[in-house]
Coordinates of N, CA and C in Angstrom, one line a residue:
M1 N -135.7 88.7 40.6 CA -136.2 89.3 39.4 C -136.0 88.3 38.1
R2 N -137.0 88.0 37.2 CA -136.8 87.2 36.2 C -136.7 88.2 35.0
V3 N -135.6 87.8 34.3 CA -135.1 88.5 33.1 C -134.8 87.7 31.8
M4 N -134.9 88.2 30.6 CA -134.5 87.6 29.5 C -133.4 88.4 29.1
V5 N -132.2 87.6 28.3 CA -131.1 88.6 27.7 C -131.0 88.2 26.3
I6 N -130.5 88.9 25.7 CA -130.2 88.8 24.0 C -128.7 89.5 23.9
D7 N -127.9 88.5 23.1 CA -126.7 89.4 22.9 C -126.2 88.7 21.4
T8 N -126.0 89.6 20.5 CA -125.4 89.5 19.1 C -124.3 90.3 18.9
A9 N -123.8 90.9 19.8 CA -123.0 92.0 19.5 C -121.3 91.6 19.1
L10 N -120.9 90.3 19.6 CA -119.5 90.2 19.4 C -119.6 88.7 18.8
G11 N -118.8 87.9 19.5 CA -118.7 86.5 18.9 C -119.6 85.5 19.6
L12 N -120.6 85.8 20.2 CA -121.5 84.9 20.6 C -123.2 85.2 20.2
C13 N -123.7 84.1 20.1 CA -125.2 84.4 20.1 C -125.9 83.8 21.0
T14 N -126.7 84.6 22.0 CA -127.0 84.2 23.1 C -128.5 84.6 23.4
A15 N -129.3 83.8 23.7 CA -130.7 84.0 24.4 C -130.9 83.2 25.6
G16 N -131.4 83.9 26.6 CA -131.5 83.2 28.1 C -132.5 84.0 28.9
I17 N -133.1 83.1 29.8 CA -133.9 83.5 31.1 C -133.1 83.1 32.2
F18 N -133.2 84.4 33.0 CA -132.4 84.0 34.5 C -133.3 84.6 35.5
E19 N -133.2 83.8 36.4 CA -133.8 84.5 38.0 C -132.6 85.1 38.5
V20 N -132.8 86.4 38.8 CA -131.5 87.3 39.4 C -132.1 87.6 40.8
N21 N -131.3 87.1 41.9 CA -131.6 87.6 43.5 C -130.0 87.6 43.9
G22 N -129.3 88.6 43.5 CA -127.9 88.7 43.9 C -127.1 88.2 42.9
R23 N -127.4 86.7 42.7 CA -126.8 86.1 41.8 C -127.6 85.8 40.3
A24 N -127.3 85.3 39.4 CA -128.1 85.2 38.3 C -128.0 83.4 38.1
A25 N -129.4 83.0 38.3 CA -129.6 81.4 38.1 C -130.1 81.3 36.8
P26 N -129.4 80.3 35.6 CA -130.2 80.4 34.7 C -131.5 79.4 34.8
V27 N -132.4 79.7 34.0 CA -133.6 78.9 33.8 C -134.0 78.5 32.4
G28 N -133.4 79.2 31.3 CA -133.2 78.7 30.3 C -132.4 79.4 29.2
V29 N -131.2 78.6 28.9 CA -130.2 79.5 28.0 C -129.6 78.7 27.2
R30 N -129.4 79.6 25.9 CA -128.9 79.0 24.7 C -127.7 79.9 24.4
S31 N -126.5 79.6 24.4 CA -125.5 80.5 23.7 C -124.4 79.8 23.0
F32 N -124.0 80.3 21.9 CA -123.1 79.7 20.9 C -122.1 80.6 20.3
E33 N -121.0 80.2 20.4 CA -119.8 80.9 19.6 C -120.1 80.9 18.1
M34 N -120.3 82.1 17.8 CA -120.2 82.6 16.3 C -119.8 83.9 16.0
T35 N -119.3 83.9 14.8 CA -118.8 85.7 14.5 C -119.9 86.1 13.5
K36 N -120.5 85.1 12.7 CA -121.7 85.7 11.9 C -122.7 84.7 11.8
G37 N -123.8 85.1 11.0 CA -125.1 84.2 11.1 C -126.0 84.4 12.3
H38 N -125.7 85.4 13.2 CA -126.6 85.5 14.3 C -128.0 85.6 13.7
Q39 N -128.3 86.2 12.5 CA -129.6 86.5 12.3 C -130.5 85.2 12.0
E40 N -129.8 84.3 11.4 CA -130.3 83.0 11.3 C -130.6 82.0 12.6
R41 N -129.6 82.4 13.6 CA -129.7 81.2 14.7 C -130.4 82.0 15.8
L42 N -130.5 83.4 15.9 CA -131.3 83.9 17.1 C -132.5 83.3 17.5
G43 N -133.5 83.3 16.5 CA -134.8 83.1 16.7 C -134.8 81.5 17.3
G44 N -134.0 80.7 16.8 CA -134.3 79.2 17.1 C -133.6 79.2 18.7
L45 N -132.8 79.8 18.9 CA -132.0 79.9 20.2 C -133.1 80.5 21.2
A46 N -133.7 81.7 20.7 CA -134.7 82.2 21.7 C -135.8 81.2 22.0
R47 N -136.4 80.6 21.0 CA -137.4 79.5 21.1 C -136.8 78.5 22.3
D48 N -135.7 78.0 21.9 CA -135.4 76.7 22.8 C -135.1 77.2 24.1
A49 N -134.6 78.3 24.4 CA -134.5 78.8 25.8 C -135.7 79.1 26.5
L50 N -136.8 79.8 25.6 CA -138.1 79.9 26.3 C -138.7 78.7 26.7
A51 N -138.6 77.7 25.8 CA -139.3 76.3 25.9 C -138.7 75.7 27.1
E52 N -137.6 75.8 27.4 CA -136.6 75.3 28.8 C -137.1 75.9 29.9
A53 N -137.5 77.2 29.8 CA -137.8 78.1 30.9 C -139.4 78.1 31.1
G54 N -140.2 77.5 30.2 CA -141.8 77.7 30.4 C -142.2 78.8 29.9
G55 N -141.6 79.5 29.0 CA -142.2 80.6 28.4 C -141.6 81.8 29.0
L56 N -142.5 83.0 28.8 CA -142.1 84.4 29.3 C -142.7 84.7 30.9
D57 N -143.6 83.6 31.3 CA -144.2 84.0 32.4 C -143.1 84.3 33.6
G58 N -143.6 85.5 34.3 CA -142.6 86.0 35.3 C -141.5 86.9 34.8
V59 N -141.3 86.8 33.6 CA -140.3 87.7 33.0 C -140.7 89.0 33.1
E60 N -139.8 90.1 33.6 CA -140.1 91.4 33.9 C -139.3 92.3 33.0
R61 N -138.4 92.1 32.4 CA -137.9 93.1 31.4 C -137.0 92.0 30.4
V62 N -136.6 92.8 29.4 CA -135.6 92.2 28.6 C -134.4 93.1 28.3
G63 N -133.1 92.4 28.4 CA -132.0 93.2 28.3 C -131.3 92.7 27.0
V64 N -130.7 93.9 26.2 CA -129.9 93.4 25.0 C -128.7 94.4 24.9
T65 N -127.5 93.8 24.4 CA -126.4 94.3 24.3 C -126.4 95.3 23.1
V66 N -125.9 96.5 23.3 CA -126.1 97.7 22.5 C -124.8 98.0 21.8
G67 N -123.7 97.5 22.2 CA -122.3 98.0 21.6 C -121.5 98.4 22.6
P68 N -120.3 98.6 22.3 CA -120.0 98.4 20.9 C -119.8 96.9 20.5
G69 N -119.7 96.9 19.1 CA -119.7 95.5 18.5 C -119.9 95.6 17.2
S70 N -120.3 94.6 16.4 CA -120.3 94.3 14.8 C -121.8 95.3 14.5
F71 N -121.4 95.8 13.6 CA -122.7 96.8 13.2 C -123.8 95.9 12.7
T72 N -123.7 94.9 12.2 CA -124.7 94.0 11.6 C -125.2 93.2 12.9
G73 N -124.4 92.6 13.7 CA -124.6 91.9 15.0 C -125.7 92.6 15.8
L74 N -125.4 94.2 16.1 CA -126.2 94.9 17.0 C -127.4 95.1 16.4
R75 N -127.6 95.2 15.2 CA -129.1 95.4 14.4 C -129.9 94.2 14.8
V76 N -129.3 93.0 14.5 CA -130.1 91.8 14.7 C -130.4 91.7 16.2
G77 N -129.5 91.8 17.2 CA -130.3 91.7 18.6 C -131.2 92.8 19.0
L78 N -130.9 93.9 18.7 CA -131.8 95.0 19.1 C -132.9 94.8 18.3
A79 N -133.0 94.7 17.2 CA -134.3 94.4 16.5 C -135.2 93.2 17.0
F80 N -134.5 92.4 17.3 CA -135.0 91.2 17.9 C -135.7 91.5 19.4
A81 N -134.8 92.1 20.1 CA -135.5 92.4 21.6 C -136.4 93.8 21.5
Q82 N -136.4 94.6 20.7 CA -137.5 95.5 20.5 C -138.8 95.2 19.9
G83 N -138.7 93.9 19.0 CA -139.9 93.3 18.5 C -140.7 92.7 19.7
L84 N -139.6 91.9 20.4 CA -140.1 91.2 21.4 C -141.0 92.0 22.6
G85 N -140.4 93.3 22.8 CA -140.8 94.2 23.7 C -142.2 94.6 23.3
A86 N -142.2 94.8 22.0 CA -143.5 95.6 21.3 C -144.6 94.3 21.3
A87 N -144.1 93.2 21.1 CA -145.2 92.2 21.2 C -145.8 91.7 22.4
T88 N -144.8 92.0 23.6 CA -145.3 91.4 24.7 C -145.5 92.6 25.9
G89 N -145.1 93.7 25.6 CA -145.4 94.9 26.5 C -144.1 95.0 27.5
L90 N -143.2 94.1 27.5 CA -142.0 94.1 28.3 C -141.1 95.4 28.0
P91 N -140.6 95.8 29.1 CA -139.6 96.8 29.0 C -138.1 96.3 28.4
V92 N -137.7 97.1 27.5 CA -136.2 96.7 26.9 C -135.2 97.6 27.5
V93 N -134.2 96.9 28.1 CA -133.0 97.9 28.5 C -131.8 97.7 27.7
G94 N -131.2 98.6 27.2 CA -129.7 98.3 26.7 C -128.7 98.3 27.6
I95 N -127.7 97.3 27.3 CA -126.8 97.1 28.2 C -125.3 97.4 27.4
S96 N -124.6 98.0 28.0 CA -123.1 98.3 27.1 C -122.5 96.8 27.0
T97 N -121.9 96.5 25.9 CA -121.1 95.2 25.7 C -119.9 95.3 26.5
L98 N -119.2 96.5 26.6 CA -118.2 96.5 27.4 C -118.4 96.3 29.1
D99 N -119.5 97.0 29.5 CA -119.7 96.8 30.8 C -120.2 95.3 31.2
A100 N -120.8 94.7 30.2 CA -121.2 93.3 30.5 C -119.8 92.4 30.3
L101 N -118.8 92.6 29.5 CA -117.7 92.0 29.6 C -117.0 92.3 31.0
A102 N -117.0 93.4 31.4 CA -116.0 93.9 32.5 C -116.8 92.8 33.8
A103 N -118.4 92.8 33.7 CA -119.1 92.1 34.7 C -118.8 90.7 34.6
S104 N -118.4 90.2 33.3 CA -117.9 88.5 33.3 C -116.5 88.5 34.0
A105 N -115.9 89.4 34.5 CA -114.6 89.2 35.0 C -114.7 89.3 36.5
D106 N -113.7 88.9 37.2 CA -113.5 89.0 38.8 C -112.2 89.7 38.9
G107 N -112.3 91.1 39.3 CA -111.4 91.6 39.6 C -111.7 93.2 39.9
R108 N -110.6 93.9 40.9 CA -110.9 95.4 41.3 C -110.4 96.3 39.8
D109 N -109.4 96.0 39.5 CA -108.9 96.7 38.1 C -109.2 95.6 36.8
V110 N -110.2 96.2 36.3 CA -110.5 95.5 35.1 C -110.5 96.4 33.9
A111 N -109.9 95.8 32.6 CA -110.1 96.4 31.2 C -111.0 95.6 30.2
A112 N -112.0 96.1 29.9 CA -112.6 95.6 28.9 C -112.2 96.1 27.5
L113 N -111.7 95.2 26.7 CA -111.3 95.4 25.3 C -111.7 94.5 24.2
V114 N -112.2 95.2 23.2 CA -112.7 94.5 22.2 C -111.8 95.0 21.0
D115 N -111.3 93.9 20.1 CA -110.7 94.1 19.1 C -111.6 94.9 18.1
A116 N -111.2 96.2 17.7 CA -112.0 96.9 16.7 C -111.1 96.9 15.4
R117 N -110.1 96.3 15.1 CA -109.4 96.2 13.8 C -108.8 97.7 13.8
R118 N -107.9 97.7 12.7 CA -107.3 98.9 12.2 C -106.4 99.4 13.2
G119 N -105.9 98.6 14.3 CA -104.9 99.0 15.1 C -105.6 99.8 16.3
Q120 N -106.9 99.6 16.7 CA -107.6 100.0 17.6 C -108.2 98.9 18.5
V121 N -108.7 99.4 19.5 CA -109.6 98.7 20.3 C -110.8 99.6 21.2
Y122 N -111.9 99.0 21.1 CA -113.0 99.5 22.1 C -112.7 99.1 23.5
A123 N -112.7 100.3 24.2 CA -112.3 100.1 25.6 C -113.1 100.6 26.7
R124 N -113.0 100.1 27.9 CA -113.3 100.9 29.0 C -113.0 100.4 30.2
L125 N -112.3 101.1 31.0 CA -111.4 100.6 32.3 C -112.0 100.9 33.7
W126 N -111.8 100.2 34.5 CA -112.1 100.4 35.9 C -111.0 100.1 36.8
R127 N -110.9 101.0 37.7 CA -109.9 100.9 38.8 C -110.5 101.0 40.4
A128 N -110.1 99.9 41.0 CA -110.7 99.7 42.3 C -112.2 99.6 42.1
G129 N -112.8 99.1 41.1 CA -114.1 98.9 40.9 C -114.8 100.3 40.3
V130 N -114.2 101.4 40.1 CA -114.8 102.6 39.7 C -114.4 102.9 38.1
A131 N -115.2 103.2 37.3 CA -115.1 103.3 36.0 C -114.3 104.7 35.8
M132 N -113.1 104.6 35.1 CA -112.1 105.6 34.6 C -112.7 106.6 33.6
G133 N -113.8 106.2 33.0 CA -114.3 107.1 31.9 C -115.2 106.3 31.1
P134 N -115.7 106.9 29.8 CA -116.8 106.3 29.2 C -116.3 105.1 28.1
A135 N -116.8 104.5 27.6 CA -116.3 103.7 26.4 C -115.8 104.6 25.5
E136 N -114.5 103.9 25.0 CA -113.9 104.8 23.8 C -113.3 103.9 22.8
A137 N -113.1 104.6 21.7 CA -112.3 103.8 20.7 C -110.7 104.3 20.6
L138 N -109.8 103.6 21.1 CA -108.5 103.9 21.2 C -107.5 103.1 20.4
T139 N -106.5 103.8 20.1 CA -105.2 103.2 19.4 C -104.6 102.3 20.4
L140 N -104.1 101.2 19.8 CA -103.3 100.3 20.8 C -102.4 101.0 21.5
E141 N -101.4 102.0 20.9 CA -100.5 102.8 21.9 C -101.3 103.7 22.7
T142 N -102.3 104.3 22.8 CA -103.1 104.9 23.8 C -103.7 104.0 24.8
A143 N -104.0 102.8 24.4 CA -104.6 101.9 25.4 C -103.4 101.3 26.3
R144 N -102.4 101.1 25.7 CA -101.0 100.5 26.5 C -100.7 101.6 27.4
G145 N -100.8 103.0 27.2 CA -100.9 104.1 28.4 C -101.5 104.1 29.1
R146 N -102.9 103.6 29.0 CA -104.0 103.8 30.1 C -103.8 102.6 30.9
L147 N -103.2 101.4 30.4 CA -103.1 100.3 31.4 C -101.6 100.2 31.9
A148 N -100.8 101.2 31.8 CA -99.4 101.1 32.3 C -99.6 101.1 33.8
G149 N -100.5 101.8 34.3 CA -100.5 102.0 35.9 C -101.5 100.9 36.6
F150 N -101.8 99.8 35.9 CA -102.7 99.0 36.7 C -101.9 98.1 37.4
A151 N -102.5 97.8 38.7 CA -102.0 97.0 39.5 C -101.8 95.4 39.0
E152 N -100.7 94.7 39.6 CA -100.8 93.4 39.6 C -102.0 92.5 40.0
G153 N -102.4 91.7 39.2 CA -103.8 91.0 39.4 C -104.9 91.5 38.6
A154 N -104.5 92.6 38.0 CA -105.7 93.1 36.9 C -106.1 92.1 36.1
V155 N -107.4 92.4 35.5 CA -107.9 91.5 34.6 C -108.2 92.5 33.3
L156 N -107.7 91.8 32.1 CA -108.1 92.3 30.8 C -108.7 91.4 30.2
V157 N -110.2 91.8 29.8 CA -111.2 90.8 29.4 C -111.8 91.2 28.0
G158 N -111.8 90.3 27.0 CA -112.6 90.6 25.7 C -111.6 90.1 24.5
S159 N -112.0 90.2 23.5 CA -111.2 90.0 22.3 C -110.0 90.8 22.0
G160 N -110.1 92.0 22.4 CA -108.8 92.9 22.6 C -108.0 92.6 23.6
A161 N -108.0 91.7 24.5 CA -107.2 91.6 25.6 C -105.9 91.0 25.3
A162 N -105.7 90.2 24.3 CA -104.6 89.4 24.0 C -103.6 90.4 23.2
L163 N -104.3 91.5 22.6 CA -103.4 92.3 22.0 C -102.6 93.3 22.8
L164 N -102.9 93.4 24.0 CA -102.4 94.4 25.0 C -101.8 93.6 26.2
D165 N -101.7 92.4 26.0 CA -101.0 91.5 27.3 C -99.8 91.8 27.7
D166 N -99.0 92.7 26.9 CA -97.7 93.1 27.5 C -97.6 94.6 28.1
A167 N -99.3 95.2 28.2 CA -99.3 96.5 28.8 C -99.3 96.7 30.1
A168 N -99.8 95.5 30.8 CA -100.2 95.5 32.4 C -99.4 94.1 33.0
I169 N -98.4 94.5 33.7 CA -97.6 93.5 34.2 C -98.1 92.6 35.2
G170 N -98.5 91.3 35.0 CA -99.0 90.4 35.8 C -100.6 90.5 35.7
A171 N -101.1 90.9 34.7 CA -102.7 90.8 34.4 C -103.1 89.3 34.0
T172 N -104.1 89.1 34.4 CA -104.7 88.0 33.7 C -105.6 88.4 32.5
I173 N -105.2 87.6 31.5 CA -105.9 87.7 30.0 C -107.1 86.7 30.1
L174 N -108.3 87.2 29.8 CA -109.5 86.5 29.5 C -110.1 86.8 27.9
D175 N -109.7 86.0 27.2 CA -110.1 86.3 25.7 C -111.6 85.9 25.5
L176 N -112.3 86.4 25.9 CA -113.6 86.1 25.8 C -114.5 86.4 24.6
P177 N -115.1 85.6 23.9 CA -115.8 86.1 22.5 C -116.9 87.0 22.7
G178 N -117.5 87.0 24.0 CA -118.4 88.0 24.4 C -118.8 87.8 25.8
P179 N -119.9 88.6 26.3 CA -120.2 88.6 27.7 C -120.7 87.3 28.3
A180 N -120.4 87.0 29.6 CA -121.0 85.7 30.1 C -122.6 86.1 30.1
P181 N -123.5 85.2 29.9 CA -125.0 85.3 29.9 C -125.4 85.8 31.3
A182 N -124.8 85.2 32.2 CA -125.2 85.5 33.6 C -124.8 86.9 33.9
A183 N -123.8 87.7 33.6 CA -123.3 88.7 33.8 C -124.1 89.8 33.1
L184 N -124.6 89.6 31.9 CA -125.6 90.4 31.0 C -127.0 90.3 32.0
A185 N -127.3 89.2 32.5 CA -128.5 89.1 33.3 C -128.5 90.1 34.5
R186 N -127.5 90.0 35.2 CA -127.2 90.9 36.5 C -127.2 92.4 36.1
L187 N -126.8 92.6 35.2 CA -126.9 94.0 34.5 C -128.0 94.6 34.1
T188 N -128.9 93.4 33.6 CA -130.1 93.8 33.0 C -131.2 94.1 34.3
A189 N -131.0 93.3 35.5 CA -131.7 93.2 36.6 C -131.8 94.6 37.3
S190 N -130.2 95.2 37.2 CA -130.1 96.5 37.9 C -130.2 97.7 37.1
A191 N -130.4 97.5 35.8 CA -130.5 98.7 34.8 C -131.7 99.6 35.3
D192 N -131.4 100.7 34.8 CA -132.9 101.7 35.0 C -133.3 101.8 33.7
P193 N -134.5 101.2 33.7 CA -135.2 101.4 32.1 C -135.4 102.7 31.7
A194 N -135.5 103.9 32.5 CA -135.6 105.1 32.0 C -134.4 105.8 31.5
A195 N -133.1 105.2 31.9 CA -131.8 105.7 31.4 C -131.3 104.7 30.4
A196 N -131.3 103.4 30.4 CA -130.8 102.6 29.8 C -131.4 102.1 28.4
F197 N -131.3 103.1 27.5 CA -132.1 102.9 26.2 C -131.4 102.0 25.5
P198 N -132.5 101.2 24.6 CA -131.9 100.1 23.4 C -131.7 100.6 22.2
S199 N -130.7 101.5 22.3 CA -130.2 102.1 21.0 C -128.8 101.8 20.9
P200 N -128.3 101.6 19.6 CA -127.0 101.2 19.3 C -125.8 102.2 19.7
L201 N -124.8 101.7 20.3 CA -123.6 102.6 20.8 C -122.6 102.2 19.9
Y202 N -122.3 103.2 18.9 CA -121.2 103.2 18.0 C -120.0 104.2 18.2
L203 N -118.9 103.5 18.7 CA -117.8 104.2 18.9 C -116.9 104.8 17.5
R204 N -117.4 104.3 16.4 CA -116.6 104.6 15.4 C -117.5 104.6 14.2
A205 N -117.2 105.6 13.2 CA -118.2 105.6 12.0 C -118.0 104.3 11.1
P206 N -119.1 104.0 10.3 CA -118.8 102.6 9.8 C -117.9 102.4 8.6
D207 N -117.2 101.4 8.3 CA -116.3 101.3 7.1 C -117.0 101.6 5.8
A208 N -118.3 101.4 5.7 CA -118.9 101.7 4.6 C -119.1 103.0 4.0
V209 N -119.0 103.2 2.8 CA -119.3 104.6 2.5 C -120.4 104.9 1.5
P210 N -121.0 106.0 1.3 CA -122.4 106.0 0.4 C -121.6 106.0 -0.9
P211 N -122.3 105.5 -2.0 CA -121.8 105.6 -3.4 C -121.8 107.1 -3.7
T212 N -120.7 107.2 -4.9 CA -120.6 108.3 -5.5 C -121.4 109.0 -6.8
R213 N -122.2 107.9 -7.2 CA -123.1 108.1 -8.3 C -124.2 107.3 -8.2
A214 N -125.3 107.8 -8.7 CA -126.6 107.1 -8.9 C -126.7 105.9 -9.6
P215 N -127.6 104.8 -9.3 CA -127.6 103.5 -9.9 C -127.9 104.0 -11.4
G216 N -127.1 103.4 -12.6 CA -127.1 103.6 -13.9 C -126.4 104.8 -14.3
Q217 N -126.0 105.6 -13.3 CA -125.2 106.8 -13.9 C -124.0 106.5 -14.5
A218 N -123.5 107.1 -15.5 CA -122.2 106.7 -16.1 C -120.9 107.2 -15.3
R219 N -120.0 106.4 -15.3 CA -118.6 107.0 -14.5 C -118.1 108.3 -15.1
L220 N -117.7 109.1 -14.4 CA -116.9 110.3 -14.8 C -115.8 109.8 -15.5
A221 N -115.4 110.4 -16.6 CA -114.2 110.1 -17.5 C -113.0 111.0 -16.4
R222 N -112.0 110.2 -16.3 CA -110.9 110.6 -15.6 C -109.9 111.6 -16.6
P223 N -109.6 113.0 -16.0 CA -108.9 113.8 -16.9 C -107.6 113.2 -17.4

């Protein structure tokens, strides 16, 4: 199956076309490390990746990371992927950022961890290849407790891995800025379009708060 992948959820800006048959073989890929500016770069990267791949011929679906991740970054990738799907008729599937990070690592015990700031990580854990639960926003203390039983040789992957390198003895730390494009392609090919909806996965409320007064309204005098 030939798929196209889009990722702007974390510290990468990725657009790529892969041929997936067990493994994911790149046909045209552009992926750059960046924490902001995805909106300005994504269109050009997609154009160059498609030019290298010879266009969308043979592409059967589009996969896009849905989070957790940057609120702005998620909107950029989702809007681009859904616009592409609407224009071409291709189905668009949503892929968990944490699942894609875990698929970027090689290990039976894997913890996908994204630094959520404010003393938290976005996390999803696998033991012996089986997910221990859904994606969650955890305090560092809670995450350390969850990782305490991991066997030697476990893999901690993602921007939050280094924050918890003392929690799992003998663990390998992969401080990746985002999912490997090939891992995202494999998950896109195996996803069920009827269940993997391209809608954002938010594990925490946004930091921004609505204004307390209308534009032009005078501030209330303090007593």
